[in-house]
JSON list of C-alpha atoms in Angstrom, two decimals:
[
{"chain": "F", "resi": 164, "resn": "MET", "atom": "CA", "xyz": [-2.72, 8.56, -8.61]},
{"chain": "F", "resi": 165, "resn": "LEU", "atom": "CA", "xyz": [-4.32, 5.32, -7.46]},
{"chain": "F", "resi": 166, "resn": "VAL", "atom": "CA", "xyz": [-2.63, 2.14, -8.70]},
{"chain": "F", "resi": 167, "resn": "CYS", "atom": "CA", "xyz": [-3.79, -1.44, -8.14]},
{"chain": "F", "resi": 168, "resn": "ILE", "atom": "CA", "xyz": [-1.18, -4.19, -8.18]},
{"chain": "F", "resi": 169, "resn": "PRO", "atom": "CA", "xyz": [-2.42, -7.77, -8.61]},
{"chain": "F", "resi": 170, "resn": "ASN", "atom": "CA", "xyz": [-0.81, -10.82, -7.05]},
{"chain": "F", "resi": 171, "resn": "ALA", "atom": "CA", "xyz": [1.58, -9.00, -4.74]},
{"chain": "F", "resi": 172, "resn": "LEU", "atom": "CA", "xyz": [1.26, -12.16, -2.64]},
{"chain": "F", "resi": 173, "resn": "SER", "atom": "CA", "xyz": [0.22, -15.59, -3.92]},
{"chain": "F", "resi": 174, "resn": "LYS", "atom": "CA", "xyz": [-2.87, -17.33, -2.58]},
{"chain": "F", "resi": 175, "resn": "ASP", "atom": "CA", "xyz": [-0.62, -19.79, -0.73]},
{"chain": "F", "resi": 176, "resn": "GLU", "atom": "CA", "xyz": [1.26, -16.92, 0.88]},
{"chain": "F", "resi": 177, "resn": "VAL", "atom": "CA", "xyz": [-2.01, -15.28, 1.91]},
{"chain": "F", "resi": 178, "resn": "ALA", "atom": "CA", "xyz": [-3.19, -18.53, 3.49]},
{"chain": "F", "resi": 179, "resn": "ASP", "atom": "CA", "xyz": [0.08, -18.80, 5.43]},
{"chain": "F", "resi": 180, "resn": "PHE", "atom": "CA", "xyz": [-0.23, -15.19, 6.57]},
{"chain": "F", "resi": 181, "resn": "ARG", "atom": "CA", "xyz": [-3.78, -15.76, 7.78]},
{"chain": "F", "resi": 182, "resn": "ARG", "atom": "CA", "xyz": [-2.82, -18.91, 9.67]},
{"chain": "F", "resi": 183, "resn": "LEU", "atom": "CA", "xyz": [0.01, -17.15, 11.50]},
{"chain": "F", "resi": 184, "resn": "MET", "atom": "CA", "xyz": [-2.12, -14.10, 12.24]},
{"chain": "F", "resi": 185, "resn": "ASP", "atom": "CA", "xyz": [-4.96, -16.21, 13.63]},
{"chain": "F", "resi": 186, "resn": "GLU", "atom": "CA", "xyz": [-2.56, -17.82, 16.10]},
{"chain": "F", "resi": 187, "resn": "ASN", "atom": "CA", "xyz": [-1.68, -14.47, 17.71]},
{"chain": "F", "resi": 188, "resn": "ALA", "atom": "CA", "xyz": [-3.41, -11.96, 19.96]},
{"chain": "F", "resi": 189, "resn": "TRP", "atom": "CA", "xyz": [-4.84, -8.73, 18.54]},
{"chain": "F", "resi": 190, "resn": "GLU", "atom": "CA", "xyz": [-5.17, -5.30, 20.14]},
{"chain": "F", "resi": 191, "resn": "ASP", "atom": "CA", "xyz": [-7.20, -2.11, 19.75]},
{"chain": "F", "resi": 192, "resn": "GLY", "atom": "CA", "xyz": [-6.27, -0.52, 16.43]},
{"chain": "F", "resi": 193, "resn": "ARG", "atom": "CA", "xyz": [-6.30, 2.97, 17.88]},
{"chain": "F", "resi": 194, "resn": "SER", "atom": "CA", "xyz": [-2.86, 2.41, 19.41]},
{"chain": "F", "resi": 195, "resn": "THR", "atom": "CA", "xyz": [-1.20, 3.53, 16.15]},
{"chain": "F", "resi": 196, "resn": "ALA", "atom": "CA", "xyz": [-3.67, 6.27, 15.22]},
{"chain": "F", "resi": 197, "resn": "GLY", "atom": "CA", "xyz": [-3.07, 9.98, 15.41]},
{"chain": "F", "resi": 198, "resn": "ALA", "atom": "CA", "xyz": [-5.31, 12.18, 17.55]},
{"chain": "F", "resi": 199, "resn": "GLN", "atom": "CA", "xyz": [-7.82, 12.88, 14.78]},
{"chain": "F", "resi": 200, "resn": "SER", "atom": "CA", "xyz": [-7.82, 9.35, 13.36]},
{"chain": "F", "resi": 201, "resn": "ALA", "atom": "CA", "xyz": [-8.33, 7.77, 16.79]},
{"chain": "F", "resi": 202, "resn": "MET", "atom": "CA", "xyz": [-11.73, 9.46, 17.04]},
{"chain": "F", "resi": 203, "resn": "VAL", "atom": "CA", "xyz": [-13.03, 7.68, 13.92]},
{"chain": "F", "resi": 204, "resn": "LYS", "atom": "CA", "xyz": [-11.07, 4.40, 14.04]},
{"chain": "F", "resi": 205, "resn": "SER", "atom": "CA", "xyz": [-12.68, 1.15, 15.15]},
{"chain": "F", "resi": 206, "resn": "ASN", "atom": "CA", "xyz": [-10.75, -2.02, 14.35]},
{"chain": "F", "resi": 207, "resn": "GLU", "atom": "CA", "xyz": [-8.13, -4.42, 15.69]},
{"chain": "F", "resi": 208, "resn": "GLN", "atom": "CA", "xyz": [-4.49, -4.87, 14.77]},
{"chain": "F", "resi": 209, "resn": "LEU", "atom": "CA", "xyz": [-1.59, -7.15, 15.43]},
{"chain": "F", "resi": 210, "resn": "PRO", "atom": "CA", "xyz": [0.74, -5.48, 17.95]},
{"chain": "F", "resi": 211, "resn": "PRO", "atom": "CA", "xyz": [3.14, -3.58, 15.65]},
{"chain": "F", "resi": 212, "resn": "ASP", "atom": "CA", "xyz": [6.24, -4.65, 17.57]},
{"chain": "F", "resi": 213, "resn": "SER", "atom": "CA", "xyz": [5.27, -8.32, 17.83]},
{"chain": "F", "resi": 214, "resn": "GLU", "atom": "CA", "xyz": [7.50, -10.95, 16.28]},
{"chain": "F", "resi": 215, "resn": "VAL", "atom": "CA", "xyz": [4.81, -12.19, 13.91]},
{"chain": "F", "resi": 216, "resn": "ALA", "atom": "CA", "xyz": [4.00, -8.68, 12.63]},
{"chain": "F", "resi": 217, "resn": "ARG", "atom": "CA", "xyz": [7.67, -7.96, 11.97]},
{"chain": "F", "resi": 218, "resn": "LYS", "atom": "CA", "xyz": [8.30, -11.28, 10.21]},
{"chain": "F", "resi": 219, "resn": "LEU", "atom": "CA", "xyz": [5.21, -11.00, 8.01]},
{"chain": "F", "resi": 220, "resn": "GLY", "atom": "CA", "xyz": [6.02, -7.37, 7.28]},
{"chain": "F", "resi": 221, "resn": "SER", "atom": "CA", "xyz": [9.51, -8.30, 6.13]},
{"chain": "F", "resi": 222, "resn": "ARG", "atom": "CA", "xyz": [8.03, -10.88, 3.79]},
{"chain": "F", "resi": 223, "resn": "ILE", "atom": "CA", "xyz": [5.77, -8.24, 2.26]},
{"chain": "F", "resi": 224, "resn": "VAL", "atom": "CA", "xyz": [8.63, -5.79, 1.75]},
{"chain": "F", "resi": 225, "resn": "SER", "atom": "CA", "xyz": [10.75, -8.53, 0.13]},
{"chain": "F", "resi": 226, "resn": "ALA", "atom": "CA", "xyz": [7.91, -9.39, -2.25]},
{"chain": "F", "resi": 227, "resn": "LEU", "atom": "CA", "xyz": [7.26, -5.77, -3.20]},
{"chain": "F", "resi": 228, "resn": "THR", "atom": "CA", "xyz": [10.87, -4.78, -3.81]},
{"chain": "F", "resi": 229, "resn": "SER", "atom": "CA", "xyz": [10.96, -7.43, -6.55]},
{"chain": "F", "resi": 230, "resn": "ASN", "atom": "CA", "xyz": [7.58, -6.42, -8.03]},
{"chain": "F", "resi": 231, "resn": "PRO", "atom": "CA", "xyz": [8.17, -4.27, -11.16]},
{"chain": "F", "resi": 232, "resn": "ARG", "atom": "CA", "xyz": [4.74, -2.61, -11.14]},
{"chain": "F", "resi": 233, "resn": "PHE", "atom": "CA", "xyz": [5.06, -1.63, -7.48]},
{"chain": "F", "resi": 234, "resn": "ILE", "atom": "CA", "xyz": [8.54, -0.19, -8.03]},
{"chain": "F", "resi": 235, "resn": "SER", "atom": "CA", "xyz": [7.30, 1.68, -11.10]},
{"chain": "F", "resi": 236, "resn": "ALA", "atom": "CA", "xyz": [4.33, 3.20, -9.26]},
{"chain": "F", "resi": 237, "resn": "ALA", "atom": "CA", "xyz": [6.04, 4.01, -5.98]},
{"chain": "F", "resi": 238, "resn": "ILE", "atom": "CA", "xyz": [9.77, 4.45, -6.72]},
{"chain": "F", "resi": 239, "resn": "PRO", "atom": "CA", "xyz": [10.30, 3.77, -3.01]},
{"chain": "F", "resi": 240, "resn": "LEU", "atom": "CA", "xyz": [13.08, 5.28, -0.95]},
{"chain": "F", "resi": 241, "resn": "GLN", "atom": "CA", "xyz": [11.93, 3.98, 2.45]},
{"chain": "F", "resi": 242, "resn": "ILE", "atom": "CA", "xyz": [9.11, 1.56, 3.29]},
{"chain": "F", "resi": 243, "resn": "PHE", "atom": "CA", "xyz": [7.57, 1.68, 6.75]},
{"chain": "F", "resi": 244, "resn": "PRO", "atom": "CA", "xyz": [7.30, -1.73, 8.45]},
{"chain": "F", "resi": 245, "resn": "PRO", "atom": "CA", "xyz": [3.88, -3.09, 7.40]},
{"chain": "F", "resi": 246, "resn": "LEU", "atom": "CA", "xyz": [1.09, -3.24, 9.97]},
{"chain": "F", "resi": 247, "resn": "PHE", "atom": "CA", "xyz": [-1.90, -5.60, 10.03]},
{"chain": "F", "resi": 248, "resn": "ASN", "atom": "CA", "xyz": [-5.53, -4.95, 10.87]},
{"chain": "F", "resi": 249, "resn": "ARG", "atom": "CA", "xyz": [-8.90, -6.61, 10.83]},
{"chain": "F", "resi": 250, "resn": "TYR", "atom": "CA", "xyz": [-12.48, -5.33, 10.79]},
{"chain": "F", "resi": 251, "resn": "ARG", "atom": "CA", "xyz": [-15.17, -7.60, 12.21]},
{"chain": "F", "resi": 252, "resn": "ALA", "atom": "CA", "xyz": [-18.85, -7.20, 11.53]},
{"chain": "F", "resi": 253, "resn": "ALA", "atom": "CA", "xyz": [-19.66, -8.53, 15.00]},
{"chain": "F", "resi": 254, "resn": "ASP", "atom": "CA", "xyz": [-17.97, -5.48, 16.50]},
{"chain": "F", "resi": 255, "resn": "GLY", "atom": "CA", "xyz": [-19.23, -2.93, 13.99]},
{"chain": "F", "resi": 256, "resn": "HIS", "atom": "CA", "xyz": [-15.70, -2.10, 12.88]},
{"chain": "F", "resi": 257, "resn": "HIS", "atom": "CA", "xyz": [-15.03, 0.78, 10.47]},
{"chain": "F", "resi": 258, "resn": "PHE", "atom": "CA", "xyz": [-12.60, 3.66, 9.94]},
{"chain": "F", "resi": 259, "resn": "GLY", "atom": "CA", "xyz": [-14.16, 7.04, 9.29]},
{"chain": "F", "resi": 260, "resn": "ILE", "atom": "CA", "xyz": [-12.89, 9.69, 6.95]},
{"chain": "F", "resi": 261, "resn": "HIS", "atom": "CA", "xyz": [-9.34, 10.79, 7.79]},
{"chain": "F", "resi": 262, "resn": "VAL", "atom": "CA", "xyz": [-5.94, 11.69, 6.38]},
{"chain": "F", "resi": 263, "resn": "ASP", "atom": "CA", "xyz": [-2.77, 9.84, 7.35]},
{"chain": "F", "resi": 264, "resn": "ASN", "atom": "CA", "xyz": [-0.04, 11.47, 9.42]},
{"chain": "F", "resi": 265, "resn": "ALA", "atom": "CA", "xyz": [2.54, 13.31, 7.31]},
{"chain": "F", "resi": 266, "resn": "VAL", "atom": "CA", "xyz": [5.45, 11.70, 9.18]},
{"chain": "F", "resi": 267, "resn": "ARG", "atom": "CA", "xyz": [5.65, 8.23, 10.71]},
{"chain": "F", "resi": 268, "resn": "GLY", "atom": "CA", "xyz": [8.31, 6.92, 13.05]},
{"chain": "F", "resi": 269, "resn": "ASP", "atom": "CA", "xyz": [9.17, 3.34, 13.95]},
{"chain": "F", "resi": 270, "resn": "ARG", "atom": "CA", "xyz": [10.22, 3.03, 17.57]},
{"chain": "F", "resi": 271, "resn": "LEU", "atom": "CA", "xyz": [12.12, -0.23, 17.09]},
{"chain": "F", "resi": 272, "resn": "THR", "atom": "CA", "xyz": [14.38, 0.86, 14.26]},
{"chain": "F", "resi": 273, "resn": "GLY", "atom": "CA", "xyz": [14.29, 4.64, 14.64]},
{"chain": "F", "resi": 274, "resn": "LEU", "atom": "CA", "xyz": [13.18, 4.97, 11.02]},
{"chain": "F", "resi": 275, "resn": "ARG", "atom": "CA", "xyz": [11.31, 8.19, 10.23]},
{"chain": "F", "resi": 276, "resn": "ILE", "atom": "CA", "xyz": [9.68, 8.75, 6.86]},
{"chain": "F", "resi": 277, "resn": "ARG", "atom": "CA", "xyz": [7.59, 11.33, 5.06]},
{"chain": "F", "resi": 278, "resn": "THR", "atom": "CA", "xyz": [4.42, 9.48, 4.09]},
{"chain": "F", "resi": 279, "resn": "ASP", "atom": "CA", "xyz": [4.08, 10.14, 0.37]},
{"chain": "F", "resi": 280, "resn": "LEU", "atom": "CA", "xyz": [2.03, 7.03, -0.40]},
{"chain": "F", "resi": 281, "resn": "SER", "atom": "CA", "xyz": [-0.28, 4.73, 1.53]},
{"chain": "F", "resi": 282, "resn": "VAL", "atom": "CA", "xyz": [-0.60, 1.03, 0.73]},
{"chain": "F", "resi": 283, "resn": "THR", "atom": "CA", "xyz": [-3.38, -1.44, 1.54]},
{"chain": "F", "resi": 284, "resn": "LEU", "atom": "CA", "xyz": [-2.70, -5.13, 0.87]},
{"chain": "F", "resi": 285, "resn": "PHE", "atom": "CA", "xyz": [-5.91, -7.17, 1.01]},
{"chain": "F", "resi": 286, "resn": "LEU", "atom": "CA", "xyz": [-5.70, -10.49, 2.90]},
{"chain": "F", "resi": 287, "resn": "SER", "atom": "CA", "xyz": [-9.40, -11.45, 2.70]},
{"chain": "F", "resi": 288, "resn": "GLU", "atom": "CA", "xyz": [-11.31, -12.43, -0.41]},
{"chain": "F", "resi": 289, "resn": "PRO", "atom": "CA", "xyz": [-14.15, -10.03, -1.32]},
{"chain": "F", "resi": 290, "resn": "ASP", "atom": "CA", "xyz": [-16.78, -12.73, -0.73]},
{"chain": "F", "resi": 291, "resn": "GLU", "atom": "CA", "xyz": [-15.60, -13.22, 2.86]},
{"chain": "F", "resi": 292, "resn": "TYR", "atom": "CA", "xyz": [-17.18, -9.96, 4.00]},
{"chain": "F", "resi": 293, "resn": "ASP", "atom": "CA", "xyz": [-19.73, -7.28, 3.12]},
{"chain": "F", "resi": 294, "resn": "GLY", "atom": "CA", "xyz": [-18.84, -3.62, 3.35]},
{"chain": "F", "resi": 295, "resn": "GLY", "atom": "CA", "xyz": [-15.25, -2.81, 4.21]},
{"chain": "F", "resi": 296, "resn": "GLU", "atom": "CA", "xyz": [-14.51, -0.92, 1.01]},
{"chain": "F", "resi": 297, "resn": "LEU", "atom": "CA", "xyz": [-11.54, 1.40, 1.04]},
{"chain": "F", "resi": 298, "resn": "VAL", "atom": "CA", "xyz": [-12.86, 4.73, -0.22]},
{"chain": "F", "resi": 299, "resn": "VAL", "atom": "CA", "xyz": [-10.26, 7.22, -1.48]},
{"chain": "F", "resi": 300, "resn": "GLU", "atom": "CA", "xyz": [-11.21, 10.78, -2.37]},
{"chain": "F", "resi": 301, "resn": "ASP", "atom": "CA", "xyz": [-9.37, 12.89, -4.92]},
{"chain": "F", "resi": 302, "resn": "LEU", "atom": "CA", "xyz": [-10.08, 15.75, -7.33]},
{"chain": "F", "resi": 303, "resn": "TYR", "atom": "CA", "xyz": [-12.11, 13.40, -9.54]},
{"chain": "F", "resi": 304, "resn": "GLY", "atom": "CA", "xyz": [-14.41, 12.07, -6.83]},
{"chain": "F", "resi": 305, "resn": "SER", "atom": "CA", "xyz": [-14.55, 9.03, -4.54]},
{"chain": "F", "resi": 306, "resn": "HIS", "atom": "CA", "xyz": [-13.06, 5.69, -5.54]},
{"chain": "F", "resi": 307, "resn": "GLU", "atom": "CA", "xyz": [-14.12, 2.43, -3.86]},
{"chain": "F", "resi": 308, "resn": "VAL", "atom": "CA", "xyz": [-11.50, -0.30, -3.68]},
{"chain": "F", "resi": 309, "resn": "LYS", "atom": "CA", "xyz": [-12.14, -3.92, -2.67]},
{"chain": "F", "resi": 310, "resn": "LEU", "atom": "CA", "xyz": [-9.57, -6.28, -4.17]},
{"chain": "F", "resi": 311, "resn": "PRO", "atom": "CA", "xyz": [-8.92, -10.03, -4.15]},
{"chain": "F", "resi": 312, "resn": "ALA", "atom": "CA", "xyz": [-6.68, -11.40, -1.40]},
{"chain": "F", "resi": 313, "resn": "GLY", "atom": "CA", "xyz": [-3.04, -10.86, -2.34]},
{"chain": "F", "resi": 314, "resn": "ASP", "atom": "CA", "xyz": [-3.72, -7.70, -4.38]},
{"chain": "F", "resi": 315, "resn": "LEU", "atom": "CA", "xyz": [-2.81, -4.23, -3.16]},
{"chain": "F", "resi": 316, "resn": "VAL", "atom": "CA", "xyz": [-3.55, -0.60, -3.89]},
{"chain": "F", "resi": 317, "resn": "VAL", "atom": "CA", "xyz": [-1.17, 2.35, -3.70]},
{"chain": "F", "resi": 318, "resn": "TYR", "atom": "CA", "xyz": [-2.66, 5.82, -3.25]},
{"chain": "F", "resi": 319, "resn": "PRO", "atom": "CA", "xyz": [-1.60, 9.28, -2.02]},
{"chain": "F", "resi": 320, "resn": "ALA", "atom": "CA", "xyz": [-1.23, 9.44, 1.76]},
{"chain": "F", "resi": 321, "resn": "SER", "atom": "CA", "xyz": [-2.42, 13.04, 1.52]},
{"chain": "F", "resi": 322, "resn": "SER", "atom": "CA", "xyz": [-5.87, 11.97, 0.32]},
{"chain": "F", "resi": 323, "resn": "LEU", "atom": "CA", "xyz": [-8.94, 11.75, 2.50]},
{"chain": "F", "resi": 324, "resn": "HIS", "atom": "CA", "xyz": [-9.96, 8.11, 2.80]},
{"chain": "F", "resi": 325, "resn": "MET", "atom": "CA", "xyz": [-12.03, 5.72, 4.90]},
{"chain": "F", "resi": 326, "resn": "VAL", "atom": "CA", "xyz": [-13.00, 2.08, 5.37]},
{"chain": "F", "resi": 327, "resn": "THR", "atom": "CA", "xyz": [-16.77, 1.58, 5.28]},
{"chain": "F", "resi": 328, "resn": "PRO", "atom": "CA", "xyz": [-18.42, -0.46, 8.06]},
{"chain": "F", "resi": 329, "resn": "VAL", "atom": "CA", "xyz": [-18.08, -4.23, 7.73]},
{"chain": "F", "resi": 330, "resn": "THR", "atom": "CA", "xyz": [-21.59, -5.68, 7.96]},
{"chain": "F", "resi": 331, "resn": "ARG", "atom": "CA", "xyz": [-20.80, -9.38, 7.45]},
{"chain": "F", "resi": 332, "resn": "GLY", "atom": "CA", "xyz": [-17.71, -11.47, 8.05]},
{"chain": "F", "resi": 333, "resn": "MET", "atom": "CA", "xyz": [-14.23, -10.09, 8.58]},
{"chain": "F", "resi": 334, "resn": "ARG", "atom": "CA", "xyz": [-11.87, -7.93, 6.51]},
{"chain": "F", "resi": 335, "resn": "VAL", "atom": "CA", "xyz": [-8.15, -8.58, 7.05]},
{"chain": "F", "resi": 336, "resn": "ALA", "atom": "CA", "xyz": [-5.41, -6.46, 5.49]},
{"chain": "F", "resi": 337, "resn": "SER", "atom": "CA", "xyz": [-1.92, -5.10, 5.80]},
{"chain": "F", "resi": 338, "resn": "PHE", "atom": "CA", "xyz": [-1.40, -1.36, 5.62]},
{"chain": "F", "resi": 339, "resn": "PHE", "atom": "CA", "xyz": [1.68, 0.81, 5.56]},
{"chain": "F", "resi": 340, "resn": "TRP", "atom": "CA", "xyz": [3.31, 3.89, 4.08]},
{"chain": "F", "resi": 341, "resn": "LEU", "atom": "CA", "xyz": [6.36, 4.74, 2.05]},
{"chain": "F", "resi": 342, "resn": "GLN", "atom": "CA", "xyz": [8.53, 7.68, 1.15]},
{"chain": "F", "resi": 343, "resn": "SER", "atom": "CA", "xyz": [9.15, 7.91, -2.57]},
{"chain": "F", "resi": 344, "resn": "MET", "atom": "CA", "xyz": [12.33, 9.08, -4.25]},
{"chain": "F", "resi": 345, "resn": "ILE", "atom": "CA", "xyz": [10.02, 11.34, -6.28]},
{"chain": "F", "resi": 346, "resn": "ARG", "atom": "CA", "xyz": [8.42, 13.72, -3.82]},
{"chain": "F", "resi": 347, "resn": "ASP", "atom": "CA", "xyz": [6.17, 15.54, -6.30]},
{"chain": "F", "resi": 348, "resn": "ALA", "atom": "CA", "xyz": [3.01, 13.51, -6.93]},
{"chain": "F", "resi": 349, "resn": "HIS", "atom": "CA", "xyz": [2.49, 14.88, -10.44]},
{"chain": "F", "resi": 350, "resn": "ALA", "atom": "CA", "xyz": [6.06, 14.06, -11.44]},
{"chain": "F", "resi": 351, "resn": "ARG", "atom": "CA", "xyz": [5.69, 10.58, -9.97]},
{"chain": "F", "resi": 352, "resn": "SER", "atom": "CA", "xyz": [2.51, 10.03, -11.98]},
{"chain": "F", "resi": 353, "resn": "LEU", "atom": "CA", "xyz": [4.21, 11.14, -15.20]},
{"chain": "F", "resi": 354, "resn": "ILE", "atom": "CA", "xyz": [7.13, 8.79, -14.60]},
{"chain": "F", "resi": 355, "resn": "PHE", "atom": "CA", "xyz": [4.75, 5.89, -13.95]},
{"chain": "F", "resi": 356, "resn": "ASP", "atom": "CA", "xyz": [2.81, 6.59, -17.15]},
{"chain": "F", "resi": 357, "resn": "LEU", "atom": "CA", "xyz": [6.06, 6.80, -19.11]},
{"chain": "F", "resi": 358, "resn": "ASP", "atom": "CA", "xyz": [7.32, 3.52, -17.68]},
{"chain": "F", "resi": 359, "resn": "VAL", "atom": "CA", "xyz": [4.04, 1.74, -18.49]},
{"chain": "F", "resi": 360, "resn": "SER", "atom": "CA", "xyz": [4.28, 3.01, -22.07]},
{"chain": "F", "resi": 361, "resn": "ILE", "atom": "CA", "xyz": [7.90, 1.90, -22.37]},
{"chain": "F", "resi": 362, "resn": "GLN", "atom": "CA", "xyz": [7.05, -1.60, -21.16]},
{"chain": "F", "resi": 363, "resn": "ALA", "atom": "CA", "xyz": [4.23, -1.82, -23.73]},
{"chain": "F", "resi": 364, "resn": "LEU", "atom": "CA", "xyz": [6.69, -0.80, -26.47]},
{"chain": "F", "resi": 365, "resn": "VAL", "atom": "CA", "xyz": [9.18, -3.40, -25.26]},
{"chain": "F", "resi": 366, "resn": "GLU", "atom": "CA", "xyz": [6.49, -6.06, -25.70]},
{"chain": "F", "resi": 367, "resn": "ARG", "atom": "CA", "xyz": [5.78, -4.91, -29.27]},
{"chain": "F", "resi": 368, "resn": "LEU", "atom": "CA", "xyz": [9.16, -3.81, -30.55]},
{"chain": "F", "resi": 369, "resn": "GLY", "atom": "CA", "xyz": [11.73, -5.41, -28.28]},
{"chain": "F", "resi": 370, "resn": "ARG", "atom": "CA", "xyz": [14.12, -3.91, -25.77]},
{"chain": "F", "resi": 371, "resn": "ASP", "atom": "CA", "xyz": [16.73, -3.09, -28.43]},
{"chain": "F", "resi": 372, "resn": "ASP", "atom": "CA", "xyz": [14.44, -0.95, -30.59]},
{"chain": "F", "resi": 373, "resn": "PRO", "atom": "CA", "xyz": [16.10, 2.50, -30.97]},
{"chain": "F", "resi": 374, "resn": "GLU", "atom": "CA", "xyz": [13.00, 4.48, -29.91]},
{"chain": "F", "resi": 375, "resn": "THR", "atom": "CA", "xyz": [12.49, 2.23, -26.90]},
{"chain": "F", "resi": 376, "resn": "VAL", "atom": "CA", "xyz": [16.12, 2.78, -25.90]},
{"chain": "F", "resi": 377, "resn": "ARG", "atom": "CA", "xyz": [15.68, 6.54, -26.34]},
{"chain": "F", "resi": 378, "resn": "LEU", "atom": "CA", "xyz": [12.53, 6.66, -24.22]},
{"chain": "F", "resi": 379, "resn": "THR", "atom": "CA", "xyz": [14.22, 4.55, -21.54]},
{"chain": "F", "resi": 380, "resn": "GLY", "atom": "CA", "xyz": [16.99, 7.13, -21.44]},
{"chain": "F", "resi": 381, "resn": "ILE", "atom": "CA", "xyz": [14.44, 9.92, -21.03]},
{"chain": "F", "resi": 382, "resn": "TYR", "atom": "CA", "xyz": [12.82, 7.95, -18.18]},
{"chain": "F", "resi": 383, "resn": "HIS", "atom": "CA", "xyz": [16.08, 7.63, -16.26]},
{"chain": "F", "resi": 384, "resn": "ASN", "atom": "CA", "xyz": [17.08, 11.23, -16.91]},
{"chain": "F", "resi": 385, "resn": "LEU", "atom": "CA", "xyz": [13.77, 12.47, -15.52]},
{"chain": "F", "resi": 386, "resn": "ILE", "atom": "CA", "xyz": [14.38, 10.43, -12.39]},
{"chain": "F", "resi": 387, "resn": "ARG", "atom": "CA", "xyz": [17.83, 12.04, -12.14]},
{"chain": "F", "resi": 388, "resn": "VAL", "atom": "CA", "xyz": [16.17, 15.45, -12.25]},
{"chain": "F", "resi": 389, "resn": "TRP", "atom": "CA", "xyz": [13.48, 14.72, -9.67]},
{"chain": "F", "resi": 390, "resn": "ALA", "atom": "CA", "xyz": [14.87, 12.05, -7.35]},
{"chain": "F", "resi": 391, "resn": "GLU", "atom": "CA", "xyz": [15.69, 12.77, -3.71]},
{"chain": "F", "resi": 392, "resn": "VAL", "atom": "CA", "xyz": [17.99, 10.10, -2.28]}
]
């Protein structure tokens, strides 16, 4: 399941993020890559333990935990502290095909999570750069994602994916992982589809409609069956 979430951050928030990021030093992005990923990774990132990365990451987590569509798609149990990267055409940056590590640990907090879902939050407008598409492969083929600044995409961390070479300008993004309460990807997809349908019924019939109430009960009971907390 690949889900796009618009306006996770406002344009003003994105501008503030970019200003703060531009004021800080960047490092080789391979410092957070696994052995296989490091061989195909070429980009830069804010030092993960830096004050600015932690503060901006906390702002992202705060925004997402109050975003209904994100909660519906991810049903998050633990969110890894967001990281930040950039791909510059001048340096031929790209990230070849890879799969994310199954477990990620944060050395500052001691947090360890199973990476059920990967998240990319775009911090550059599409017209700022050429190339740089996130390409996610699944059973139905390859999907190219290049979203407006402030929008994000959630996709299975188990999927093969890549970032195509940036040939003009610079692509800036935040990326991170989360462990969902619903471990099974198929179950998580069904719950998301059910929630989307319920919200559409609420718009048409109201929250007090008996069938809407009944479906909402089914939604919560399915979470009770499948949730790991």
